Short mmCIF file of C-alpha atoms and ligand atoms in Angstrom, two decimals:
data_model
loop_
_atom_site.label_atom_id
_atom_site.label_comp_id
_atom_site.label_asym_id
_atom_site.label_seq_id
_atom_site.Cartn_x
_atom_site.Cartn_y
_atom_site.Cartn_z
CA MET A 1055 131.07 68.35 109.24
CA LYS A 1056 131.82 71.80 107.98
CA ASN A 1057 133.38 71.72 104.33
CA ASP A 1058 131.80 68.74 103.50
CA VAL A 1059 129.75 68.36 100.11
CA ILE A 1060 126.57 66.37 100.57
CA THR A 1061 123.40 65.82 98.52
CA ILE A 1062 120.06 66.75 100.19
CA ASP A 1063 116.38 66.82 99.12
CA ILE A 1064 114.68 70.15 100.27
CA THR A 1065 111.14 69.37 101.94
CA ASP A 1066 110.52 72.83 103.20
CA LEU A 1067 111.30 76.58 103.07
CA THR A 1068 111.50 79.33 105.78
CA PHE A 1069 109.89 82.71 105.43
CA GLU A 1070 113.44 84.06 105.17
CA GLY A 1071 113.62 82.13 101.86
CA PHE A 1072 116.07 79.48 103.28
CA GLY A 1073 115.06 75.82 102.03
CA VAL A 1074 115.09 73.20 104.53
CA GLY A 1075 116.55 69.68 103.91
CA ARG A 1076 117.86 66.93 106.37
CA HIS A 1077 121.25 64.90 106.68
CA ASP A 1078 121.97 62.44 109.15
CA GLY A 1079 119.14 63.34 111.15
CA LYS A 1080 120.09 67.18 111.04
CA VAL A 1081 118.19 69.97 109.62
CA ILE A 1082 120.62 71.95 107.16
CA PHE A 1083 119.05 75.60 105.74
CA VAL A 1084 120.26 76.43 102.05
CA ALA A 1085 119.48 79.37 100.58
CA ASP A 1086 118.03 80.23 96.99
CA THR A 1087 116.40 76.79 96.95
CA ALA A 1088 113.08 75.41 96.52
CA VAL A 1089 110.84 72.86 98.20
CA GLY A 1090 111.41 69.56 95.68
CA ASP A 1091 115.00 70.64 94.82
CA ARG A 1092 117.48 67.72 94.91
CA CYS A 1093 120.83 69.43 95.54
CA GLU A 1094 124.50 69.28 96.03
CA VAL A 1095 125.21 71.55 98.79
CA LEU A 1096 128.48 72.83 100.79
CA VAL A 1097 128.45 72.47 104.48
CA MET A 1098 129.63 75.91 105.76
CA LYS A 1099 128.62 76.50 109.58
CA GLU A 1100 127.67 73.56 111.98
CA LEU A 1101 125.57 74.12 115.08
CA LYS A 1102 124.37 71.81 117.69
CA SER A 1103 120.97 71.51 116.37
CA HIS A 1104 121.17 72.40 112.60
CA SER A 1105 123.49 73.57 109.83
CA PHE A 1106 123.97 75.82 106.96
CA ALA A 1107 125.15 75.03 103.69
CA ARG A 1108 125.57 76.83 100.41
CA LEU A 1109 124.17 75.83 97.23
CA LEU A 1110 126.67 74.18 94.74
CA ASN A 1111 124.32 72.41 91.97
CA VAL A 1112 120.66 71.78 91.61
CA ILE A 1113 120.38 68.09 90.66
CA GLU A 1114 116.98 67.72 90.33
CA PRO A 1115 115.14 70.81 90.36
CA SER A 1116 111.62 71.75 91.90
CA LYS A 1117 108.68 72.36 89.85
CA ASP A 1118 108.38 75.75 91.71
CA ARG A 1119 111.55 77.27 90.58
CA ILE A 1120 111.49 80.31 88.28
CA THR A 1121 114.28 82.36 87.33
CA PRO A 1122 114.43 85.36 89.53
CA ASP A 1123 113.83 88.72 87.54
CA CYS A 1124 116.09 90.93 89.90
CA GLU A 1125 120.06 90.84 89.39
CA VAL A 1126 120.37 91.62 93.43
CA CYS A 1127 117.86 89.45 94.86
CA ARG A 1128 120.35 86.78 95.93
CA LYS A 1129 122.11 89.52 98.00
CA CYS A 1130 119.19 91.73 99.38
CA GLY A 1131 117.38 91.03 102.30
CA GLY A 1132 114.09 92.56 100.74
CA CYS A 1133 112.54 89.60 98.94
CA SER A 1134 112.76 86.04 99.88
CA PHE A 1135 110.97 84.19 97.22
CA ARG A 1136 111.82 85.62 93.96
CA HIS A 1137 113.22 82.25 93.14
CA ILE A 1138 109.83 80.53 93.22
CA SER A 1139 106.60 80.83 91.68
CA TYR A 1140 104.03 83.06 93.12
CA ASP A 1141 101.66 80.16 93.17
CA ALA A 1142 103.96 78.35 95.20
CA GLU A 1143 104.81 81.38 97.44
CA LEU A 1144 100.83 81.64 98.40
CA GLU A 1145 100.55 77.95 99.04
CA LEU A 1146 103.36 78.15 101.17
CA LYS A 1147 101.89 81.38 103.44
CA LYS A 1148 98.85 79.26 104.07
CA ARG A 1149 100.79 76.26 105.06
CA THR A 1150 102.49 78.47 107.16
CA VAL A 1151 99.66 79.80 108.75
CA LYS A 1152 97.93 76.35 109.32
CA GLU A 1153 101.23 74.96 110.96
CA ALA A 1154 101.52 77.96 113.13
CA PHE A 1155 98.30 77.26 114.62
CA SER A 1156 98.96 73.47 115.31
CA ARG A 1157 102.75 73.93 116.56
CA ILE A 1158 102.50 77.07 118.34
CA GLY A 1159 98.66 77.70 119.21
CA GLY A 1160 98.40 73.56 119.88
CA PHE A 1161 95.14 73.52 117.89
CA GLU A 1162 94.24 73.11 114.27
CA VAL A 1163 92.12 75.97 112.31
CA LYS A 1164 90.61 75.98 109.07
CA VAL A 1165 92.73 78.04 106.66
CA ASN A 1166 91.30 79.70 103.94
CA ASP A 1167 93.46 80.60 100.40
CA THR A 1168 95.82 83.25 100.49
CA VAL A 1169 93.89 86.43 98.98
CA PHE A 1170 96.48 88.36 96.70
CA ASP A 1171 96.66 90.63 94.40
CA ASN A 1172 99.81 92.09 91.92
CA ALA A 1173 102.54 90.60 93.14
CA ASP A 1174 104.73 93.40 91.80
CA GLY A 1175 104.95 97.46 92.24
CA TYR A 1176 102.65 97.04 95.32
CA ARG A 1177 104.60 99.05 97.79
CA ASN A 1178 103.31 102.79 98.39
CA LYS A 1179 106.17 103.38 100.96
CA VAL A 1180 109.87 103.09 100.75
CA GLN A 1181 112.51 104.03 103.53
CA TYR A 1182 115.96 104.37 101.62
CA PRO A 1183 118.96 103.91 104.01
CA PHE A 1184 121.89 106.40 102.75
CA ALA A 1185 125.53 105.45 103.76
CA VAL A 1186 128.58 106.39 102.65
CA ASP A 1187 130.76 105.03 99.73
CA GLY A 1188 134.19 106.65 99.48
CA ASN A 1189 133.32 110.28 98.91
CA CYS A 1190 129.53 109.80 97.56
CA ALA A 1191 126.30 108.94 98.97
CA THR A 1192 124.85 105.54 98.19
CA PHE A 1193 121.37 104.02 98.88
CA GLY A 1194 119.79 100.82 98.71
CA TYR A 1195 118.40 98.08 100.97
CA TYR A 1196 120.11 96.24 103.55
CA ALA A 1197 121.58 92.47 102.78
CA ARG A 1198 120.09 90.20 105.13
CA ARG A 1199 120.58 90.37 108.90
CA SER A 1200 123.11 93.11 108.20
CA HIS A 1201 123.45 96.52 107.72
CA ARG A 1202 125.38 96.42 104.45
CA ILE A 1203 123.80 98.31 101.66
CA VAL A 1204 122.77 96.35 98.59
CA GLU A 1205 122.54 99.22 95.84
CA HIS A 1206 120.18 98.68 92.71
CA ASP A 1207 119.01 100.02 89.69
CA GLU A 1208 115.30 99.15 90.27
CA CYS A 1209 112.96 97.40 92.82
CA LYS A 1210 110.23 95.44 91.31
CA LEU A 1211 108.49 95.99 94.48
CA GLN A 1212 108.06 99.53 94.19
CA ASP A 1213 107.49 102.33 91.53
CA LEU A 1214 110.77 103.32 89.85
CA ILE A 1215 110.40 106.73 90.97
CA PHE A 1216 111.25 106.14 94.26
CA THR A 1217 114.63 105.03 93.37
CA GLU A 1218 114.82 107.92 91.10
CA ILE A 1219 114.11 110.32 93.87
CA ALA A 1220 116.60 108.57 96.00
CA GLU A 1221 119.24 108.69 93.23
CA PHE A 1222 118.81 112.25 92.45
CA CYS A 1223 118.83 113.20 95.96
CA GLY A 1224 122.06 111.13 96.73
CA LYS A 1225 123.65 113.29 93.65
CA VAL A 1226 122.34 116.41 94.70
CA CYS A 1227 124.08 115.91 98.06
CA ASP A 1228 127.04 114.95 96.77
CA GLU A 1229 127.03 118.22 94.75
CA LEU A 1230 126.15 120.36 97.79
CA GLY A 1231 128.40 118.83 100.31
CA ILE A 1232 125.85 117.14 102.34
CA PRO A 1233 127.47 114.09 103.46
CA ALA A 1234 125.45 111.06 104.01
CA TYR A 1235 125.55 109.39 107.42
CA ASP A 1236 128.14 106.99 108.43
CA GLU A 1237 126.59 104.63 111.18
CA ASN A 1238 130.21 103.33 111.85
CA ASN A 1239 131.36 106.85 113.26
CA GLY A 1240 128.21 108.78 113.42
CA PHE A 1241 129.67 111.44 111.07
CA GLY A 1242 127.56 112.84 108.32
CA ILE A 1243 124.03 114.32 107.69
CA LEU A 1244 121.56 112.26 105.41
CA ARG A 1245 120.45 109.10 107.11
CA HIS A 1246 117.26 108.06 105.26
CA ALA A 1247 114.63 109.09 102.65
CA VAL A 1248 111.17 108.10 103.77
CA MET A 1249 108.79 108.49 100.60
CA ARG A 1250 104.90 107.64 100.57
CA LYS A 1251 102.98 107.77 97.49
CA ASN A 1252 99.02 108.17 97.07
CA ARG A 1253 97.18 106.61 94.32
CA LYS A 1254 97.18 109.66 92.73
CA GLY A 1255 101.01 109.23 92.62
CA GLU A 1256 101.58 112.26 94.81
CA ILE A 1257 104.63 111.60 97.22
CA LEU A 1258 105.29 113.14 100.24
CA LEU A 1259 109.04 112.82 101.18
CA CYS A 1260 110.65 112.99 104.63
CA LEU A 1261 114.32 113.28 104.75
CA VAL A 1262 115.98 111.94 108.07
CA VAL A 1263 118.84 113.75 108.91
CA ALA A 1264 121.30 113.55 111.66
CA LYS A 1265 121.45 117.40 112.29
CA LYS A 1266 119.87 120.25 110.82
CA ASP A 1267 121.77 121.86 107.90
CA LYS A 1268 120.72 125.39 105.93
CA LYS A 1269 121.95 123.21 102.61
CA LEU A 1270 118.75 120.97 102.89
CA GLU A 1271 116.48 123.75 101.98
CA ILE A 1272 118.58 124.11 98.54
CA LEU A 1273 118.35 120.21 98.21
CA ALA A 1274 114.30 120.70 98.67
CA GLU A 1275 114.28 123.47 95.85
CA HIS A 1276 116.27 120.89 93.53
CA LEU A 1277 113.86 118.08 94.60
CA LYS A 1278 110.78 119.71 93.67
CA ARG A 1279 111.96 121.53 90.65
CA LYS A 1280 113.21 117.80 89.37
CA PHE A 1281 109.89 115.96 90.39
CA ASP A 1282 106.30 117.48 90.03
CA SER A 1283 104.97 114.25 91.97
CA ILE A 1284 106.69 115.33 95.01
CA ILE A 1285 103.82 117.74 96.71
CA GLY A 1286 105.85 118.05 100.31
CA ILE A 1287 109.10 117.78 101.91
CA HIS A 1288 109.41 117.52 105.65
CA ILE A 1289 112.57 116.84 107.90
CA ASN A 1290 112.81 114.32 110.42
CA VAL A 1291 116.06 114.89 112.75
CA ASN A 1292 117.35 111.76 114.38
CA LYS A 1293 120.52 112.48 116.20
CA LYS A 1294 120.73 108.90 118.00
CA ARG A 1295 122.93 106.33 117.16
CA ASP A 1296 120.84 103.38 116.70
CA ASN A 1297 118.54 101.33 114.53
CA VAL A 1298 115.44 103.22 114.50
CA ILE A 1299 114.62 105.29 111.46
CA PHE A 1300 112.94 108.32 112.94
CA GLY A 1301 114.11 110.97 115.78
CA GLU A 1302 111.48 112.95 117.68
CA GLU A 1303 111.52 116.13 115.57
CA THR A 1304 109.55 116.44 112.28
CA PHE A 1305 109.20 119.54 110.68
CA LYS A 1306 108.20 120.62 107.30
CA ILE A 1307 110.41 122.78 104.67
CA TRP A 1308 108.14 122.69 101.84
CA GLY A 1309 104.61 122.08 100.41
CA GLU A 1310 101.75 119.89 102.16
CA ASP A 1311 101.63 118.63 105.71
CA VAL A 1312 100.08 115.57 104.87
CA LEU A 1313 99.24 113.23 101.78
CA ASN A 1314 95.90 112.07 101.07
CA ASP A 1315 94.71 108.69 100.17
CA THR A 1316 91.74 106.71 99.79
CA LEU A 1317 90.60 103.41 101.01
CA CYS A 1318 87.30 101.76 100.73
CA GLU A 1319 86.15 104.98 99.20
CA LYS A 1320 86.99 106.76 102.40
CA ILE A 1321 89.50 109.65 102.63
CA PHE A 1322 92.75 109.26 104.76
CA GLU A 1323 95.14 112.29 105.56
CA LEU A 1324 98.61 110.91 106.42
CA SER A 1325 101.29 112.71 108.31
CA PRO A 1326 104.98 111.42 107.47
CA ARG A 1327 104.97 109.64 110.79
CA ALA A 1328 101.26 107.87 110.97
CA PHE A 1329 101.57 104.00 110.09
CA TYR A 1330 99.76 103.28 106.88
CA GLN A 1331 99.85 99.95 105.10
CA VAL A 1332 102.15 99.69 102.53
CA ASN A 1333 99.86 98.04 99.72
CA ALA A 1334 96.70 99.89 99.57
CA VAL A 1335 95.06 97.61 97.10
CA MET A 1336 95.32 94.45 99.48
CA ALA A 1337 94.61 96.54 102.55
CA GLU A 1338 91.34 97.44 101.10
CA LYS A 1339 90.31 93.88 100.60
CA LEU A 1340 91.76 92.80 104.01
CA TYR A 1341 89.45 95.48 105.54
CA LEU A 1342 86.53 94.57 103.46
CA HIS A 1343 86.93 90.95 104.55
CA ALA A 1344 87.08 92.67 108.21
CA LYS A 1345 83.87 94.43 107.53
CA SER A 1346 82.15 91.30 106.31
CA LEU A 1347 82.88 89.46 109.63
CA ILE A 1348 80.94 92.11 111.63
CA PRO A 1349 77.24 91.53 111.23
CA LYS A 1350 75.25 94.57 110.97
CA LYS A 1351 72.93 95.90 113.61
CA GLU A 1352 69.50 97.84 113.47
CA ASP A 1353 70.77 100.01 116.04
CA GLY A 1354 74.66 100.03 115.14
CA ASN A 1355 77.32 98.00 116.74
CA ILE A 1356 79.98 99.59 119.25
CA ILE A 1357 83.24 98.87 117.82
CA LEU A 1358 86.73 99.24 119.47
CA ASP A 1359 89.67 99.44 117.27
CA LEU A 1360 92.77 98.95 119.24
CA TYR A 1361 96.44 99.93 117.90
CA CYS A 1362 94.50 101.99 115.29
CA GLY A 1363 96.97 104.02 113.55
CA ALA A 1364 95.56 106.59 111.47
CA GLY A 1365 92.15 105.11 111.89
CA THR A 1366 92.03 103.07 108.57
CA ILE A 1367 90.33 99.98 109.81
CA GLY A 1368 87.64 101.31 112.09
CA LEU A 1369 86.69 104.29 109.62
CA CYS A 1370 86.81 101.66 106.73
CA VAL A 1371 84.54 99.13 108.62
CA ALA A 1372 82.22 101.17 110.81
CA SER A 1373 78.63 102.53 109.26
CA GLU A 1374 76.87 105.52 110.13
CA ARG A 1375 74.95 103.73 113.16
CA ASP A 1376 78.08 102.30 114.47
CA LYS A 1377 79.77 103.86 117.49
CA LEU A 1378 83.66 103.79 116.84
CA CYS A 1379 86.43 103.94 119.61
CA GLY A 1380 90.11 103.68 118.35
CA VAL A 1381 93.39 103.59 120.56
CA GLU A 1382 96.77 104.19 119.36
CA ILE A 1383 100.00 105.25 121.18
CA ILE A 1384 101.65 107.59 118.68
CA GLU A 1385 100.05 111.00 119.13
CA PRO A 1386 100.55 112.49 115.37
CA ALA A 1387 98.66 109.16 114.01
CA VAL A 1388 96.00 109.88 116.63
CA GLU A 1389 95.69 113.32 115.41
CA ASN A 1390 95.62 111.77 111.79
CA ALA A 1391 92.28 109.68 113.18
CA LYS A 1392 90.78 112.43 114.47
CA ARG A 1393 90.96 114.36 111.29
CA ASN A 1394 90.08 111.40 109.15
CA ALA A 1395 86.99 110.59 111.26
CA LEU A 1396 85.68 114.43 110.36
CA LEU A 1397 86.86 114.19 106.80
CA ASN A 1398 84.53 110.70 106.44
CA GLY A 1399 81.41 112.47 107.84
CA ARG A 1400 81.69 111.10 111.53
CA ASN A 1401 81.37 113.15 114.53
CA GLU A 1402 82.13 113.39 118.24
CA GLU A 1403 78.65 111.42 118.90
CA ASN A 1404 79.60 108.40 117.49
CA THR A 1405 83.34 108.27 117.09
CA LEU A 1406 86.44 108.80 119.83
CA PHE A 1407 90.13 108.34 119.21
CA VAL A 1408 92.28 108.00 121.91
CA CYS A 1409 96.26 108.42 122.64
CA GLY A 1410 97.19 105.73 124.88
CA ASP A 1411 98.31 102.22 125.63
CA ALA A 1412 95.80 99.63 123.91
CA SER A 1413 95.36 98.36 127.97
CA VAL A 1414 92.93 101.81 128.19
CA GLY A 1415 90.69 101.03 125.11
CA VAL A 1416 88.07 99.19 126.78
CA GLU A 1417 87.72 101.60 129.76
CA GLU A 1418 87.60 104.73 127.02
CA CYS A 1419 85.05 102.65 124.86
CA LYS A 1420 82.57 101.95 127.82
CA ASN A 1421 82.81 105.42 129.52
CA LYS A 1422 81.55 106.90 126.14
CA PHE A 1423 79.88 104.44 124.36
CA GLY A 1424 79.40 101.23 126.69
CA SER A 1425 80.95 97.62 126.26
CA PRO A 1426 82.10 97.05 122.84
CA ASP A 1427 80.29 94.30 121.03
CA THR A 1428 83.28 94.07 118.26
CA ILE A 1429 87.06 94.49 119.37
CA ILE A 1430 89.54 95.06 116.54
CA VAL A 1431 93.03 94.35 117.44
CA ASP A 1432 95.80 94.80 115.20
CA PRO A 1433 98.98 94.68 117.05
CA PRO A 1434 102.60 94.93 116.29
CA ARG A 1435 104.36 92.02 115.58
CA LYS A 1436 105.16 91.25 119.33
CA GLY A 1437 101.52 90.32 119.53
CA LEU A 1438 99.07 91.05 122.61
CA ASP A 1439 100.22 91.61 126.22
CA ARG A 1440 98.28 88.92 128.31
CA ALA A 1441 97.04 92.03 130.21
CA VAL A 1442 95.41 93.60 126.99
CA ILE A 1443 93.94 89.90 126.05
CA GLU A 1444 92.55 90.16 129.67
CA THR A 1445 90.65 93.32 129.46
CA VAL A 1446 89.36 92.49 126.20
CA VAL A 1447 87.61 89.14 127.26
CA ASN A 1448 86.48 90.70 130.35
CA ALA A 1449 84.49 93.51 128.12
CA ASN A 1450 82.89 90.34 126.93
CA PRO A 1451 82.29 91.14 123.41
CA GLU A 1452 80.59 89.04 121.10
CA ARG A 1453 83.88 88.81 118.59
CA VAL A 1454 87.33 89.85 118.38
CA LEU A 1455 88.76 90.51 114.93
CA TYR A 1456 92.52 89.94 115.37
CA ILE A 1457 94.62 91.27 112.02
CA SER A 1458 98.09 90.20 112.63
CA CYS A 1459 101.73 90.50 110.74
CA ASP A 1460 102.84 87.77 112.72
CA VAL A 1461 101.42 84.54 112.26
CA ALA A 1462 103.60 83.04 115.84
CA THR A 1463 102.30 85.45 118.11
CA LEU A 1464 98.84 85.19 116.66
CA ALA A 1465 98.58 81.48 117.11
CA ARG A 1466 100.09 81.88 120.81
CA ASP A 1467 97.28 84.69 121.60
CA CYS A 1468 94.73 82.98 119.85
CA ALA A 1469 95.40 79.97 122.25
CA ILE A 1470 95.06 82.42 125.20
CA PHE A 1471 91.86 83.48 124.02
CA ALA A 1472 90.61 80.09 123.82
CA GLU A 1473 91.23 79.62 127.49
CA PHE A 1474 88.80 82.52 127.72
CA GLY A 1475 85.78 80.83 125.65
CA TYR A 1476 86.74 82.61 122.24
CA LYS A 1477 87.01 80.26 119.58
CA THR A 1478 88.99 80.78 116.61
CA ASP A 1479 86.45 80.46 113.64
CA GLU A 1480 88.85 80.27 110.61
CA ALA A 1481 92.15 82.06 109.13
CA THR A 1482 92.62 84.26 105.97
CA PRO A 1483 95.98 84.96 104.98
CA PHE A 1484 96.25 88.23 102.91
CA ASP A 1485 99.47 88.63 100.92
CA LEU A 1486 100.26 92.27 101.41
CA PHE A 1487 103.95 91.56 101.21
CA PRO A 1488 104.07 89.66 97.98
CA ARG A 1489 107.90 88.01 97.36
CA THR A 1490 108.63 88.74 101.11
CA GLY A 1491 108.41 86.35 103.97
CA HIS A 1492 105.61 88.23 105.51
CA VAL A 1493 102.18 87.44 105.80
CA GLU A 1494 98.97 89.34 107.10
CA THR A 1495 96.51 86.94 108.89
CA VAL A 1496 92.87 87.90 110.04
CA VAL A 1497 91.18 85.45 112.22
CA CYS A 1498 87.85 85.97 113.76
CA LEU A 1499 87.31 84.73 117.24
CA SER A 1500 83.67 84.40 118.73
CA ARG A 1501 82.59 84.16 122.07
CA GLN A 1502 81.58 80.59 123.19
CA THR A 1503 79.97 81.22 126.26
CA GLN A 1504 77.64 83.68 127.73
CA LYS A 1505 78.96 85.42 130.70
N1 LIG B 1380 95.31 99.50 112.49
C1 LIG B 1380 96.06 100.16 111.85
C2 LIG B 1380 97.94 100.41 112.49
C3 LIG B 1380 98.02 98.88 112.49
S1 LIG B 1380 99.95 98.77 113.19
C4 LIG B 1380 96.08 100.19 110.37
O1 LIG B 1380 95.62 99.06 109.59
O2 LIG B 1380 96.59 101.10 109.74
C5 LIG B 1380 100.12 98.85 114.60
C6 LIG B 1380 100.08 100.01 115.22
O3 LIG B 1380 99.90 99.95 116.96
C7 LIG B 1380 100.83 101.38 115.08
O4 LIG B 1380 100.50 102.39 114.79
C8 LIG B 1380 101.36 101.41 116.34
O5 LIG B 1380 102.00 102.61 116.70
C9 LIG B 1380 100.57 101.22 117.70
N2 LIG B 1380 100.86 100.35 118.98
C10 LIG B 1380 101.95 99.86 119.03
N3 LIG B 1380 101.82 99.56 120.31
C11 LIG B 1380 100.76 100.06 120.94
C12 LIG B 1380 100.42 100.15 122.16
N4 LIG B 1380 101.06 99.69 123.46
N5 LIG B 1380 98.99 100.59 122.35
C13 LIG B 1380 98.42 101.24 121.55
N6 LIG B 1380 98.65 101.11 120.15
C14 LIG B 1380 100.28 100.78 119.96
#
């Protein structure tokens, strides 16, 4: 009952960082708890199937517990697992992948240990929202499930330079009279500062604004004078009153058009809007693993890379002999992919990047190179449409490499692949987003029956 104080044992942890316990047969979610905690909690909200409670007192602590090293982690929606050891988090991620396959997919899969690297300072990209606080601009990350900004002095997931740039940006905006955007009424200008850093430490900054303003050029002058690491400043205009960060129009006001980074000894050019993994070190490990799943062939493979973004996976896994076709829906990313192919010594004979829906991929690949023997899919969280799965299996590839950022849709889709004779060999979680409730998973589906 609401307002009851009860004692419960925490037996599981969700990806949002809620401990899960049971009382009188009902599931209770408690923030800031860990598996193995026995605690006293106050029931705050009671729903039909479950309740939410607040932690009052830890009676017996879990062995996984650690003292969080971030002052705002309880309020900020960025991290879910700052209160448990990193080992416990890696284990949880592995277990979650395993359970998703049995619960959602309806079958058991061998899950390898979660592959990991540094748990801190790994993000190469940040997207800071700005808001109005009195007469000043403020920035930070949103509280969980809200648009309330939680300010911070530093964020452990990223380089301090990002916070310094955002702070300076807000200060200069206040001085110049460039107001931060107010979502509540649509007034103001500065909406987001989106920054991406390469391994050399160079930063491309994109300021998302509600409308153009001459003073933004003065702001850019200040920024480039203060920070040597900024190599280019772009403006994106977003006039819409919704939650989408970017608007349609992007233009450069100073410096470089693109940022260059290296992955798997390949060079990648990235425009401000191109998708690129935020954790380059781990992305490299993931791509090398994907490469290892494609057997080398004397006369080369035909590889189709669906949802290819700036072409990174395909270009990292394809050898000189392989034919590579990539399909991506965002035009500027396709332009990046084409350019990246050239930068890495590929040509029109062996490479094709197409702008379009993933469902046209097989057709495009067949027309140019023939039927693919390996199809890589790396879709957004919602996973694959059944129509895409059908075009993929109809192409009859030897294997499908599924790279997923959502285990639930991955398990669902692998069950559909199974109906068509593609077996999930094993799954490997990659911790691209340590301390957060996200995990990337790579699965190799192999063809069981010859058509
Ligand atoms: N493979 C890339 C990008 C993966 S993110 C990498 O590793 O960097 C998923 C990509 O799918 C995004 O670039 C997104 O723009 C693209 N996308 C989303 N819906 C799509 C669709 N229906 N057809 C093709 N691409 C799509």
